[in-house]
Each structure stands twice: as C-alpha cells, then as structure tokens.
PDB file of N, CA and C in Angstrom:
ATOM      1  N   VAL A   6      -9.609   8.792  -7.297  1.00 48.00           N
ATOM      2  CA  VAL A   6      -9.913   7.530  -7.997  1.00 48.00           C
ATOM      3  C   VAL A   6      -8.838   6.497  -7.670  1.00 48.00           C
ATOM      4  N   GLY A   7      -9.280   5.313  -7.269  1.00 56.00           N
ATOM      5  CA  GLY A   7      -8.293   4.271  -6.955  1.00 56.00           C
ATOM      6  C   GLY A   7      -7.975   4.239  -5.465  1.00 56.00           C
ATOM      7  N   ASP A   8      -8.935   4.653  -4.654  1.00 60.00           N
ATOM      8  CA  ASP A   8      -8.698   4.660  -3.211  1.00 60.00           C
ATOM      9  C   ASP A   8      -8.545   3.227  -2.710  1.00 60.00           C
ATOM     10  N   GLU A   9      -9.495   2.403  -3.100  1.00 67.00           N
ATOM     11  CA  GLU A   9      -9.459   0.999  -2.642  1.00 67.00           C
ATOM     12  C   GLU A   9      -8.259   0.294  -3.255  1.00 67.00           C
ATOM     13  N   GLU A  10      -8.016   0.582  -4.526  1.00 68.00           N
ATOM     14  CA  GLU A  10      -6.889  -0.066  -5.211  1.00 68.00           C
ATOM     15  C   GLU A  10      -5.585   0.292  -4.512  1.00 68.00           C
ATOM     16  N   GLU A  11      -5.419   1.556  -4.221  1.00 69.00           N
ATOM     17  CA  GLU A  11      -4.184   2.006  -3.561  1.00 69.00           C
ATOM     18  C   GLU A  11      -4.094   1.368  -2.180  1.00 69.00           C
ATOM     19  N   GLY A  12      -5.243   1.163  -1.544  1.00 75.00           N
ATOM     20  CA  GLY A  12      -5.242   0.561  -0.204  1.00 75.00           C
ATOM     21  C   GLY A  12      -4.763  -0.881  -0.275  1.00 75.00           C
ATOM     22  N   ILE A  13      -5.290  -1.624  -1.230  1.00 78.00           N
ATOM     23  CA  ILE A  13      -4.898  -3.035  -1.360  1.00 78.00           C
ATOM     24  C   ILE A  13      -3.459  -3.128  -1.870  1.00 78.00           C
ATOM     25  N   GLU A  14      -3.199  -2.435  -2.952  1.00 78.00           N
ATOM     26  CA  GLU A  14      -1.847  -2.474  -3.540  1.00 78.00           C
ATOM     27  C   GLU A  14      -0.835  -1.933  -2.536  1.00 78.00           C
ATOM     28  N   GLY A  15      -1.180  -0.842  -1.891  1.00 74.00           N
ATOM     29  CA  GLY A  15      -0.279  -0.245  -0.906  1.00 74.00           C
ATOM     30  C   GLY A  15      -0.022  -1.205   0.241  1.00 74.00           C
ATOM     31  N   SER A  16      -1.073  -1.902   0.640  1.00 78.00           N
ATOM     32  CA  SER A  16      -0.924  -2.856   1.750  1.00 78.00           C
ATOM     33  C   SER A  16       0.092  -3.926   1.371  1.00 78.00           C
ATOM     34  N   LYS A  17      -0.038  -4.435   0.143  1.00 80.00           N
ATOM     35  CA  LYS A  17       0.892  -5.492  -0.306  1.00 80.00           C
ATOM     36  C   LYS A  17       2.309  -4.919  -0.397  1.00 80.00           C
ATOM     37  N   MET A  18       2.400  -3.730  -0.983  1.00 76.00           N
ATOM     38  CA  MET A  18       3.724  -3.118  -1.167  1.00 76.00           C
ATOM     39  C   MET A  18       4.362  -2.840   0.189  1.00 76.00           C
ATOM     40  N   ARG A  19       3.570  -2.265   1.087  1.00 75.00           N
ATOM     41  CA  ARG A  19       4.110  -1.931   2.416  1.00 75.00           C
ATOM     42  C   ARG A  19       4.539  -3.208   3.126  1.00 75.00           C
ATOM     43  N   LYS A  20       3.766  -4.258   2.949  1.00 77.00           N
ATOM     44  CA  LYS A  20       4.093  -5.517   3.616  1.00 77.00           C
ATOM     45  C   LYS A  20       5.388  -6.074   3.010  1.00 77.00           C
ATOM     46  N   LYS A  21       5.541  -5.875   1.713  1.00 76.00           N
ATOM     47  CA  LYS A  21       6.728  -6.394   1.025  1.00 76.00           C
ATOM     48  C   LYS A  21       7.965  -5.588   1.425  1.00 76.00           C
ATOM     49  N   LEU A  22       7.789  -4.277   1.499  1.00 74.00           N
ATOM     50  CA  LEU A  22       8.931  -3.412   1.808  1.00 74.00           C
ATOM     51  C   LEU A  22       9.055  -3.195   3.312  1.00 74.00           C
ATOM     52  N   GLY A  23       8.084  -3.699   4.060  1.00 68.00           N
ATOM     53  CA  GLY A  23       8.168  -3.552   5.523  1.00 68.00           C
ATOM     54  C   GLY A  23       7.619  -2.215   5.961  1.00 68.00           C
ATOM     55  N   THR A  24       6.490  -1.808   5.373  1.00 64.00           N
ATOM     56  CA  THR A  24       5.850  -0.530   5.741  1.00 64.00           C
ATOM     57  C   THR A  24       6.879   0.585   5.758  1.00 64.00           C
ATOM     58  N   ARG A  25       7.490   0.810   4.627  1.00 66.00           N
ATOM     59  CA  ARG A  25       8.487   1.869   4.559  1.00 66.00           C
ATOM     60  C   ARG A  25       7.854   3.148   3.983  1.00 66.00           C
ATOM     61  N   PHE A  26       6.702   2.988   3.299  1.00 60.00           N
ATOM     62  CA  PHE A  26       6.056   4.155   2.680  1.00 60.00           C
ATOM     63  C   PHE A  26       4.839   4.596   3.473  1.00 60.00           C
ATOM     64  N   PRO A  27       4.539   5.867   3.444  1.00 60.00           N
ATOM     65  CA  PRO A  27       3.366   6.394   4.148  1.00 60.00           C
ATOM     66  C   PRO A  27       2.070   5.948   3.489  1.00 60.00           C
ATOM     67  N   ALA A  28       0.974   6.095   4.176  1.00 52.00           N
ATOM     68  CA  ALA A  28      -0.328   5.654   3.646  1.00 52.00           C
ATOM     69  C   ALA A  28      -0.615   6.369   2.337  1.00 52.00           C
TER      70      ALA A  28
END
C-alpha cells in the first residue's frame, strides 16, 4: 500500500537528498 505515494514522495526526497536512498 502506498506504492505510488512512495514513488512520488521518494522521487522528491531522492531529488532533495541527491538520490542517496535506494528505490
């Protein structure tokens, strides 16, 4: 649950942190 949410939120977070976290 929250696949799309994690994708969008993760995308923003990764972009903010410079893709430091795994998918």
